[in-house]
Coordinates of C-alpha atoms in Angstrom, one line a residue:
M1 CA -198.4 -58.4 132.9
K2 CA -199.7 -59.8 136.2
S3 CA -199.4 -63.5 136.9
K4 CA -202.6 -65.3 137.6
E5 CA -202.8 -69.1 138.0
N6 CA -205.6 -70.5 135.9
N7 CA -206.4 -74.0 137.1
S8 CA -208.9 -74.6 134.3
L9 CA -206.1 -74.7 131.8
N10 CA -205.0 -78.3 131.3
A11 CA -202.6 -79.7 128.8
Q12 CA -205.4 -81.3 126.7
E13 CA -207.2 -78.0 126.4
I14 CA -204.1 -76.0 125.5
A15 CA -203.1 -78.6 122.9
S16 CA -206.4 -78.4 121.2
H17 CA -205.9 -74.8 120.1
R18 CA -203.7 -75.3 117.0
S19 CA -205.4 -73.5 114.1
T20 CA -205.9 -70.1 112.5
S21 CA -209.3 -69.8 114.3
S22 CA -207.8 -70.5 117.7
C23 CA -204.1 -70.5 118.4
W24 CA -202.6 -70.8 121.9
I25 CA -199.0 -71.1 123.0
V26 CA -197.2 -71.4 126.3
V27 CA -194.0 -69.4 127.2
D28 CA -192.3 -69.7 130.6
G29 CA -195.3 -71.3 132.2
K30 CA -197.8 -68.7 130.9
A31 CA -200.5 -69.4 128.4
Y32 CA -201.4 -66.9 125.6
D33 CA -204.1 -66.8 123.1
V34 CA -202.3 -65.3 120.0
T35 CA -205.2 -65.9 117.5
S36 CA -205.8 -62.1 117.0
Y37 CA -202.0 -61.6 116.7
L38 CA -201.4 -64.1 113.8
N39 CA -201.6 -61.5 111.1
E40 CA -199.5 -59.0 113.1
H41 CA -196.7 -61.2 114.3
P42 CA -193.4 -59.8 112.9
G43 CA -192.1 -63.3 112.2
G44 CA -195.2 -64.4 110.4
A45 CA -198.2 -66.5 111.4
A46 CA -196.6 -69.8 110.3
I47 CA -194.1 -69.9 113.2
L48 CA -196.9 -69.4 115.7
L49 CA -199.0 -72.1 114.2
K50 CA -196.1 -74.5 114.3
Q51 CA -195.8 -73.9 118.0
A52 CA -199.5 -73.8 118.8
G53 CA -200.7 -76.0 121.6
T54 CA -197.2 -76.6 122.9
D55 CA -194.6 -75.3 125.4
A56 CA -192.9 -72.9 123.0
T57 CA -190.4 -71.6 125.6
S58 CA -187.2 -73.0 124.0
E59 CA -188.1 -71.8 120.5
F60 CA -189.1 -68.5 121.8
R61 CA -185.9 -67.9 123.7
K62 CA -183.8 -68.5 120.5
I63 CA -185.1 -65.2 119.2
H64 CA -186.7 -63.1 121.9
S65 CA -186.3 -62.0 125.5
T66 CA -189.6 -62.0 127.4
D67 CA -189.6 -58.2 127.1
I68 CA -191.2 -58.7 123.7
L69 CA -194.4 -60.1 125.2
K70 CA -195.5 -56.7 126.2
Y71 CA -196.4 -56.1 122.5
L72 CA -199.1 -58.8 122.6
P73 CA -202.7 -57.7 122.7
K74 CA -203.8 -57.0 126.3
D75 CA -206.4 -59.8 126.3
A76 CA -203.9 -62.4 125.0
Y77 CA -202.7 -63.5 128.4
L78 CA -204.8 -66.5 129.7
G79 CA -203.0 -67.2 132.9
T80 CA -200.2 -69.2 134.5
I81 CA -200.3 -72.9 134.3
D82 CA -199.0 -75.2 137.0
A83 CA -195.9 -77.4 136.8
A84 CA -197.9 -80.6 136.1
T85 CA -199.7 -79.1 133.2
R86 CA -196.5 -77.7 131.7
A87 CA -194.8 -81.1 132.0
A88 CA -197.7 -82.7 130.2
L89 CA -197.6 -80.3 127.2
P90 CA -195.7 -81.3 124.1
V91 CA -192.5 -79.3 123.7
S92 CA -192.3 -77.3 120.5
T93 CA -190.2 -78.6 117.7
A94 CA -190.9 -75.8 115.3
G95 CA -188.2 -76.8 112.9
A96 CA -189.3 -80.4 112.5
D97 CA -190.9 -81.5 109.3
S98 CA -193.6 -83.5 111.0
A99 CA -196.5 -81.7 109.3
G100 CA -195.0 -80.9 105.9
F101 CA -193.6 -77.6 107.0
L102 CA -190.6 -76.1 105.4
V103 CA -187.5 -76.8 107.6
L104 CA -186.4 -73.3 108.1
D105 CA -185.3 -73.0 111.7
T106 CA -183.3 -76.1 112.7
P107 CA -179.6 -75.4 112.8
S108 CA -176.8 -78.0 113.3
R109 CA -175.4 -77.2 116.8
D110 CA -172.8 -79.9 116.7
T111 CA -170.5 -77.6 114.8
T112 CA -167.4 -79.7 115.2
G113 CA -168.8 -82.3 112.9
A114 CA -171.2 -80.2 110.8
K115 CA -171.0 -81.0 107.1
G116 CA -169.0 -78.3 105.3
L117 CA -167.9 -76.5 108.5
P118 CA -164.1 -75.9 108.4
H119 CA -162.0 -76.2 111.6
I120 CA -161.7 -72.8 113.3
S121 CA -158.0 -72.8 112.5
D122 CA -158.9 -72.5 108.8
I123 CA -160.6 -69.2 109.4
I124 CA -158.1 -66.6 108.4
L125 CA -160.1 -63.7 107.1
P126 CA -163.3 -62.1 108.5
N127 CA -165.1 -63.1 105.4
D128 CA -164.3 -66.8 106.0
F129 CA -166.9 -66.8 108.8
E130 CA -169.7 -66.1 106.4
A131 CA -169.3 -69.4 104.5
A132 CA -168.8 -71.3 107.7
A133 CA -172.0 -69.8 109.2
K134 CA -174.0 -70.6 106.1
A135 CA -173.2 -74.3 106.6
V136 CA -174.8 -74.4 110.0
M137 CA -177.4 -71.7 110.3
P138 CA -181.1 -72.4 109.7
L139 CA -182.3 -70.9 106.4
K140 CA -184.6 -68.4 108.1
S141 CA -181.8 -67.1 110.4
W142 CA -179.3 -67.0 107.6
T143 CA -181.7 -65.0 105.5
Y144 CA -182.4 -62.6 108.4
V145 CA -178.7 -61.8 108.9
S146 CA -177.5 -61.8 105.3
S147 CA -180.4 -60.0 103.6
S148 CA -180.4 -56.3 102.6
A149 CA -182.8 -53.8 101.2
H150 CA -184.3 -54.3 97.7
D151 CA -181.8 -55.8 95.3
G152 CA -178.8 -55.3 97.6
S153 CA -177.3 -52.2 96.0
A154 CA -176.7 -50.4 99.3
L155 CA -174.9 -53.4 100.8
R156 CA -172.8 -53.7 97.7
G157 CA -172.0 -50.0 97.8
N158 CA -170.9 -50.3 101.4
L159 CA -168.5 -53.1 100.6
A160 CA -167.1 -51.3 97.6
S161 CA -166.5 -48.1 99.4
W162 CA -163.7 -49.5 101.5
H163 CA -161.8 -50.6 98.4
A164 CA -162.3 -47.2 96.8
V165 CA -160.0 -45.7 99.4
K166 CA -156.3 -46.5 99.0
F167 CA -153.4 -46.4 101.5
R168 CA -150.3 -44.2 101.0
P169 CA -147.7 -46.1 103.0
R170 CA -144.7 -44.3 104.3
I171 CA -141.2 -45.9 104.7
F172 CA -138.4 -45.8 107.1
R173 CA -140.7 -45.5 110.1
D174 CA -139.9 -47.4 113.4
V175 CA -142.9 -49.7 113.7
A176 CA -141.4 -52.4 115.9
I177 CA -144.0 -51.3 118.5
V178 CA -147.4 -50.0 117.5
D179 CA -150.1 -48.5 119.7
P180 CA -153.6 -49.0 118.3
R181 CA -155.4 -47.7 121.4
S182 CA -158.0 -45.1 121.1
S183 CA -161.0 -43.9 123.0
I184 CA -164.8 -44.0 122.5
L185 CA -166.9 -41.3 124.2
G186 CA -164.3 -40.6 126.9
T187 CA -163.5 -44.2 127.7
A188 CA -160.3 -46.0 126.6
S189 CA -160.5 -48.5 123.8
A190 CA -158.0 -51.2 122.9
F191 CA -158.7 -50.5 119.2
P192 CA -160.6 -48.0 117.1
F193 CA -163.3 -50.5 116.3
Y194 CA -166.3 -52.0 118.2
V195 CA -168.9 -54.7 117.7
S196 CA -172.1 -53.2 116.3
P197 CA -175.5 -53.8 117.8
M198 CA -177.2 -56.8 116.2
G199 CA -180.7 -58.1 117.0
Q200 CA -181.7 -61.6 117.9
L201 CA -178.2 -63.1 118.1
G202 CA -179.8 -66.2 119.7
R203 CA -181.0 -67.1 116.2
G204 CA -177.4 -68.0 115.3
H205 CA -176.2 -69.8 118.5
P206 CA -177.4 -70.5 122.0
D207 CA -174.5 -68.4 123.4
G208 CA -176.2 -65.3 121.9
E209 CA -175.5 -61.9 123.3
I210 CA -174.0 -63.3 126.5
G211 CA -171.4 -65.1 124.5
V212 CA -170.5 -62.0 122.6
V213 CA -170.1 -59.7 125.6
R214 CA -168.0 -62.3 127.4
A215 CA -165.6 -62.4 124.4
L216 CA -165.5 -58.6 124.4
A217 CA -164.7 -58.5 128.1
R218 CA -161.8 -60.9 127.6
R219 CA -160.4 -58.9 124.6
G220 CA -160.9 -55.4 126.1
I221 CA -163.0 -54.2 123.2
H222 CA -166.1 -52.1 123.1
G223 CA -169.5 -53.3 121.9
V224 CA -173.0 -51.9 121.5
L225 CA -176.0 -54.1 122.7
S226 CA -179.2 -54.1 120.6
T227 CA -182.6 -53.4 122.0
E228 CA -183.8 -56.5 120.1
S229 CA -181.6 -58.9 122.1
T230 CA -182.5 -62.5 122.7
A231 CA -181.6 -62.3 126.4
K232 CA -182.7 -59.6 128.8
M233 CA -180.4 -56.6 129.0
E234 CA -180.0 -57.1 132.7
D235 CA -178.7 -60.6 132.3
I236 CA -176.4 -59.5 129.5
A237 CA -175.0 -56.6 131.6
A238 CA -174.5 -58.9 134.6
A239 CA -172.6 -61.5 132.4
F240 CA -170.4 -58.7 131.0
A241 CA -169.6 -57.3 134.4
E242 CA -168.8 -60.8 135.8
E243 CA -166.5 -61.6 132.9
K244 CA -164.7 -58.3 133.3
A245 CA -164.1 -59.0 136.9
K246 CA -162.5 -62.3 136.1
V247 CA -160.0 -60.8 133.7
A248 CA -159.3 -57.5 135.6
G249 CA -155.6 -56.7 135.5
K250 CA -154.8 -59.4 133.1
Q251 CA -154.0 -59.0 129.5
K252 CA -155.9 -61.4 127.3
G253 CA -155.9 -62.1 123.6
I254 CA -153.3 -62.6 120.8
E255 CA -149.7 -61.7 121.5
M256 CA -148.7 -58.4 120.0
A257 CA -146.2 -55.7 120.7
I258 CA -148.2 -52.7 121.9
A259 CA -146.9 -49.8 124.0
D260 CA -148.5 -50.9 127.3
E261 CA -148.8 -54.4 128.7
V262 CA -152.3 -53.9 129.9
R263 CA -155.1 -53.3 127.5
P264 CA -158.0 -50.9 128.4
E265 CA -161.1 -52.5 129.8
A266 CA -163.9 -53.5 127.6
Q267 CA -167.0 -51.2 127.7
L268 CA -170.6 -51.8 126.7
H269 CA -173.1 -49.3 125.2
F270 CA -176.8 -49.6 124.6
Q271 CA -178.6 -49.2 121.3
L272 CA -182.2 -47.9 121.6
Y273 CA -185.1 -48.3 119.2
I274 CA -187.8 -45.8 120.2
P275 CA -191.2 -47.5 120.2
A276 CA -194.5 -45.9 119.3
D277 CA -195.4 -46.0 123.0
R278 CA -193.0 -43.5 124.6
S279 CA -193.6 -45.0 128.1
I280 CA -192.0 -48.3 126.8
G281 CA -189.0 -46.3 125.5
V282 CA -188.6 -44.5 128.8
E283 CA -188.7 -47.8 130.7
R284 CA -186.0 -49.2 128.4
V285 CA -183.7 -46.2 129.0
R286 CA -184.2 -46.4 132.8
R287 CA -183.5 -50.1 132.8
A288 CA -180.3 -49.7 130.8
R289 CA -179.2 -46.9 133.1
A290 CA -180.0 -48.9 136.2
T291 CA -177.6 -51.7 135.2
G292 CA -174.6 -49.3 135.7
V293 CA -172.9 -51.0 132.8
F294 CA -173.8 -49.1 129.6
R295 CA -171.6 -46.1 129.0
S296 CA -173.7 -44.4 126.4
L297 CA -177.0 -44.5 124.6
W298 CA -177.1 -45.0 120.8
V299 CA -180.5 -44.0 119.4
T300 CA -181.4 -45.5 116.1
V301 CA -182.9 -42.8 113.8
D302 CA -183.1 -44.5 110.4
T303 CA -186.0 -46.8 111.0
P304 CA -189.4 -45.0 110.8
V305 CA -190.4 -48.2 109.0
L306 CA -188.4 -51.2 108.0
G307 CA -186.7 -51.2 104.6
K308 CA -187.8 -53.6 101.8
R309 CA -185.9 -56.8 102.7
S310 CA -186.8 -58.8 99.7
A311 CA -185.3 -62.2 100.7
D312 CA -187.0 -62.1 104.1
R313 CA -190.4 -61.3 102.4
K314 CA -190.0 -64.2 99.9
L315 CA -189.1 -66.7 102.6
Q316 CA -191.9 -65.6 104.9
A317 CA -194.4 -66.0 102.1
A318 CA -193.0 -69.5 101.3
E319 CA -193.2 -70.5 104.9
A320 CA -196.8 -69.4 105.2
L321 CA -197.9 -71.4 102.1
A322 CA -196.0 -74.5 103.2
T323 CA -197.6 -74.4 106.6
S324 CA -201.3 -74.2 105.6
P325 CA -203.5 -73.3 102.7
E326 CA -205.4 -71.1 105.1
L327 CA -202.3 -68.8 105.1
A328 CA -202.5 -67.9 101.4
A329 CA -203.7 -64.3 102.2
H330 CA -201.0 -64.1 104.9
A331 CA -198.4 -65.0 102.3
E332 CA -199.6 -62.3 100.0
R333 CA -199.3 -59.7 102.8
A334 CA -195.7 -60.8 103.5
G335 CA -194.7 -59.9 99.9
F336 CA -195.8 -56.3 100.5
G337 CA -193.9 -55.9 103.8
L338 CA -197.0 -55.9 105.9
L339 CA -195.1 -58.4 108.0
S340 CA -191.6 -57.8 109.2
H341 CA -189.1 -58.7 111.9
V342 CA -190.5 -56.0 114.2
G343 CA -194.1 -55.0 114.7
S344 CA -195.3 -51.5 114.0
G345 CA -195.4 -50.7 117.6
Q346 CA -191.7 -51.4 118.1
I347 CA -190.6 -48.6 115.9
N348 CA -191.8 -45.0 115.6
A349 CA -192.5 -43.2 112.3
S350 CA -193.3 -40.0 114.2
L351 CA -189.8 -39.7 115.9
N352 CA -188.4 -36.2 115.4
W353 CA -185.7 -33.8 116.7
D354 CA -187.9 -32.7 119.6
D355 CA -187.7 -36.3 121.0
L356 CA -184.0 -35.7 121.8
K357 CA -185.0 -33.5 124.8
W358 CA -186.7 -36.3 126.8
I359 CA -184.2 -38.9 125.6
K360 CA -181.2 -36.9 126.8
K361 CA -183.0 -36.0 130.1
E362 CA -183.9 -39.7 130.8
W363 CA -180.4 -41.0 130.0
G364 CA -178.3 -38.3 131.6
G365 CA -175.1 -39.4 129.8
P366 CA -173.5 -39.5 126.3
V367 CA -176.0 -39.9 123.4
V368 CA -175.1 -41.0 119.9
L369 CA -177.5 -40.8 116.9
K370 CA -177.2 -44.0 114.9
G371 CA -178.1 -43.9 111.3
V372 CA -177.1 -40.3 110.2
Q373 CA -176.7 -40.2 106.4
T374 CA -176.1 -36.6 105.5
A375 CA -173.7 -33.9 106.7
E376 CA -176.6 -31.5 107.4
D377 CA -178.2 -33.9 109.9
A378 CA -174.8 -34.4 111.6
A379 CA -174.6 -30.6 112.0
R380 CA -178.1 -30.4 113.4
A381 CA -177.3 -33.2 115.9
A382 CA -174.3 -31.2 117.1
E383 CA -176.4 -28.1 117.5
L384 CA -178.8 -30.1 119.8
G385 CA -175.9 -31.3 122.0
V386 CA -175.5 -35.0 121.2
E387 CA -172.0 -36.3 121.8
G388 CA -171.7 -38.4 118.7
V389 CA -173.2 -39.6 115.4
L390 CA -172.9 -42.9 113.7
L391 CA -172.8 -42.5 110.0
S392 CA -174.7 -45.6 108.8
N393 CA -177.2 -46.9 106.3
H394 CA -178.1 -49.8 108.6
G395 CA -175.8 -52.3 106.9
G396 CA -177.6 -51.7 103.6
R397 CA -180.9 -52.9 105.1
Q398 CA -183.0 -49.8 105.1
M399 CA -183.0 -47.2 102.3
H400 CA -182.4 -48.5 98.8
D401 CA -179.3 -46.9 97.2
S402 CA -178.5 -45.0 100.3
T403 CA -175.0 -43.4 100.7
D404 CA -172.2 -45.4 102.3
A405 CA -170.8 -44.2 105.6
L406 CA -167.3 -43.2 104.2
S407 CA -168.9 -41.0 101.6
T408 CA -171.0 -39.2 104.3
L409 CA -167.8 -38.8 106.3
L410 CA -166.2 -37.1 103.3
E411 CA -169.3 -34.9 103.0
I412 CA -168.7 -33.7 106.5
R413 CA -165.0 -33.1 105.9
M414 CA -166.0 -31.0 102.8
Y415 CA -168.9 -28.9 104.1
Y416 CA -168.8 -29.1 107.9
P417 CA -165.1 -29.7 108.9
A418 CA -165.6 -28.2 112.3
L419 CA -167.8 -31.1 113.3
L420 CA -164.8 -33.4 113.4
E421 CA -163.7 -31.5 116.6
K422 CA -167.2 -31.0 118.0
L423 CA -168.6 -34.5 117.7
E424 CA -167.3 -38.1 117.9
I425 CA -168.1 -39.5 114.5
F426 CA -168.4 -43.2 114.0
V427 CA -169.0 -45.2 110.8
D428 CA -170.2 -48.7 110.0
G429 CA -171.3 -50.9 107.1
G430 CA -169.2 -53.2 105.0
C431 CA -165.8 -53.2 106.8
R432 CA -164.3 -56.6 106.4
D433 CA -160.6 -56.0 107.1
G434 CA -159.0 -54.7 110.2
A435 CA -156.5 -52.6 108.2
D436 CA -159.5 -50.8 106.6
V437 CA -160.3 -49.3 110.0
L438 CA -157.3 -47.1 109.5
K439 CA -158.9 -45.6 106.4
A440 CA -161.9 -44.4 108.4
V441 CA -159.8 -43.1 111.2
A442 CA -157.5 -41.2 108.8
L443 CA -160.6 -39.5 107.3
G444 CA -161.8 -38.4 110.8
A445 CA -163.8 -41.3 112.2
K446 CA -163.4 -42.1 115.9
A447 CA -164.1 -45.8 115.5
V448 CA -165.6 -48.3 113.1
G449 CA -168.5 -50.5 113.9
I450 CA -168.4 -54.1 112.6
G451 CA -171.5 -56.3 112.6
R452 CA -172.2 -59.2 110.3
P453 CA -168.8 -60.9 110.6
F454 CA -169.4 -61.3 114.4
F455 CA -172.9 -62.7 113.8
Y456 CA -171.4 -65.2 111.5
A457 CA -168.6 -66.1 113.8
L458 CA -171.0 -66.6 116.7
S459 CA -173.3 -68.7 114.6
A460 CA -170.5 -71.0 113.4
Y461 CA -168.3 -71.4 116.4
G462 CA -170.1 -69.8 119.4
E463 CA -168.2 -67.6 121.8
K464 CA -164.8 -69.0 120.6
G465 CA -165.7 -67.8 117.1
V466 CA -166.3 -64.3 118.4
E467 CA -162.9 -64.3 120.1
R468 CA -161.2 -65.4 116.9
C469 CA -163.0 -62.8 114.9
L470 CA -161.9 -60.1 117.3
D471 CA -158.3 -61.4 117.1
I472 CA -158.4 -61.4 113.3
F473 CA -159.5 -57.8 113.1
A474 CA -157.0 -56.8 115.8
D475 CA -154.2 -58.6 114.0
E476 CA -155.1 -57.1 110.6
L477 CA -155.2 -53.6 112.2
T478 CA -151.8 -53.8 113.8
T479 CA -150.2 -55.4 110.7
G480 CA -151.8 -52.6 108.6
M481 CA -150.3 -50.0 110.9
R482 CA -146.8 -51.4 110.4
L483 CA -147.2 -51.7 106.7
A484 CA -148.5 -48.1 106.4
G485 CA -145.7 -46.8 108.6
I486 CA -148.0 -45.8 111.5
S487 CA -146.7 -46.5 115.0
N488 CA -149.6 -44.7 116.9
I489 CA -153.2 -44.5 115.9
S490 CA -152.9 -40.7 116.1
E491 CA -150.7 -40.8 113.0
A492 CA -153.7 -42.0 110.9
V493 CA -154.4 -38.7 109.2
P494 CA -155.9 -37.8 105.8
E495 CA -152.5 -37.7 104.1
R496 CA -152.1 -41.4 104.7
V497 CA -154.9 -42.4 102.4
N498 CA -156.2 -41.5 98.9
A499 CA -160.0 -41.0 98.9
S500 CA -160.1 -39.3 95.5
R501 CA -162.5 -41.9 94.0
L502 CA -165.1 -41.4 96.7
L503 CA -164.5 -37.6 96.7
N504 CA -165.4 -37.5 93.0
E505 CA -168.8 -39.0 93.8
I506 CA -169.9 -37.3 97.0
W507 CA -172.9 -35.0 97.0
R508 CA -172.2 -31.5 95.7
P509 CA -174.9 -28.8 96.2
E510 CA -173.9 -26.8 93.1
K511 CA -174.5 -29.9 91.0
S512 CA -177.8 -30.7 92.6
R513 CA -179.6 -27.5 91.6
L514 CA -181.7 -27.8 88.5

């Protein structure tokens, strides 16, 4: 979008456009007429109306990078305003209840004194971060992170699946020193877990994605960056590289007895949503590659549309009604999912296997398909030459009653066991204990992705919370290794766990034929 200074735009003129019939906002010194976009905005019309006629930059940056502006209608851009005009504009206070709005987006950032927030030393389990985050997160952000599809059955199934697998500890094993190191797509990893891609981390804390990647760099742990990040990918990549340079050659983190004094370096990977406009997807891939930081491309394949996220829909409808009676029809649309956290152009319902050709060509490195939910699709992915698959139901946020990742992993073991040697297989969804990572590894997974606990940790305690969450998972993993009689991660084999309960419930073709 070319920058053109529009001297006819003054603060008074911009501030007068604050209604459903004419809605203007300013972001980074550029004015936009978003009237025609009100009914298409993924976050709902209410939030735009709350920021209408103001400098919305600070509120905008809590959720989006400026990359998202490309999805506005082509005629929305009005021009660049001068510094004097921008200074004269009111600054958006979208969370304030000055006009009878629901207070949905105003967090308490003074977390040290926030009511109900425990001291970080009280956080002992990964699940402890959830309650802490709820005490400080704005309602809209909390709902976005915690919600799941339909009535939550897929999320509950994810959580339950880890408890369905039991350990078979062995005794009289020397576990004074344990080595949890593994590798992910050919690069060393301090542990067989990584931080999953999560969109819009800035909704939880100003540190956002940059805070997360800095913590990863200090702890030597892999992470996957979401396409839908709050900051630009280039800024995140630069912050990650800078932090890695600071800690190069130095061991950081909790004290533990591992086989080598120096942990592997942290690595970053990039998650890609393929938009309806292929040229935008190609641009994203090229930008990610140009950073020189991202080691692999993780292509999300389970979002032809967004799942029915009921809590989000209810909240968006309530926000619209509280904002203006004019938004009654908008509220009704929200209830049917006609509004969502991403616009229709940001995802692609036509994505198919043929798209892998251009994706692989543009990337030129390891590709992982994120969101595989059957053994057959994993086998097809291997045939087409991808390096890995992530077995995932999107944290229970997409298909109602979809299969948990561990069950799909068992499906692969049962019907396509050769894939365990041909592909790197990752799992995610519902892991809330570092020791449980061993269960997935024993069943054939290369590593486990962990998401929500880190969003909660960031939201409650910022970058320091992410570090503590990483340390908790690492501590639980190494303690679990000792208690299970495992001194090296390579010893986590199927005989070390009992997955009979899940095996009894996995898909069986002979029982599916009518």
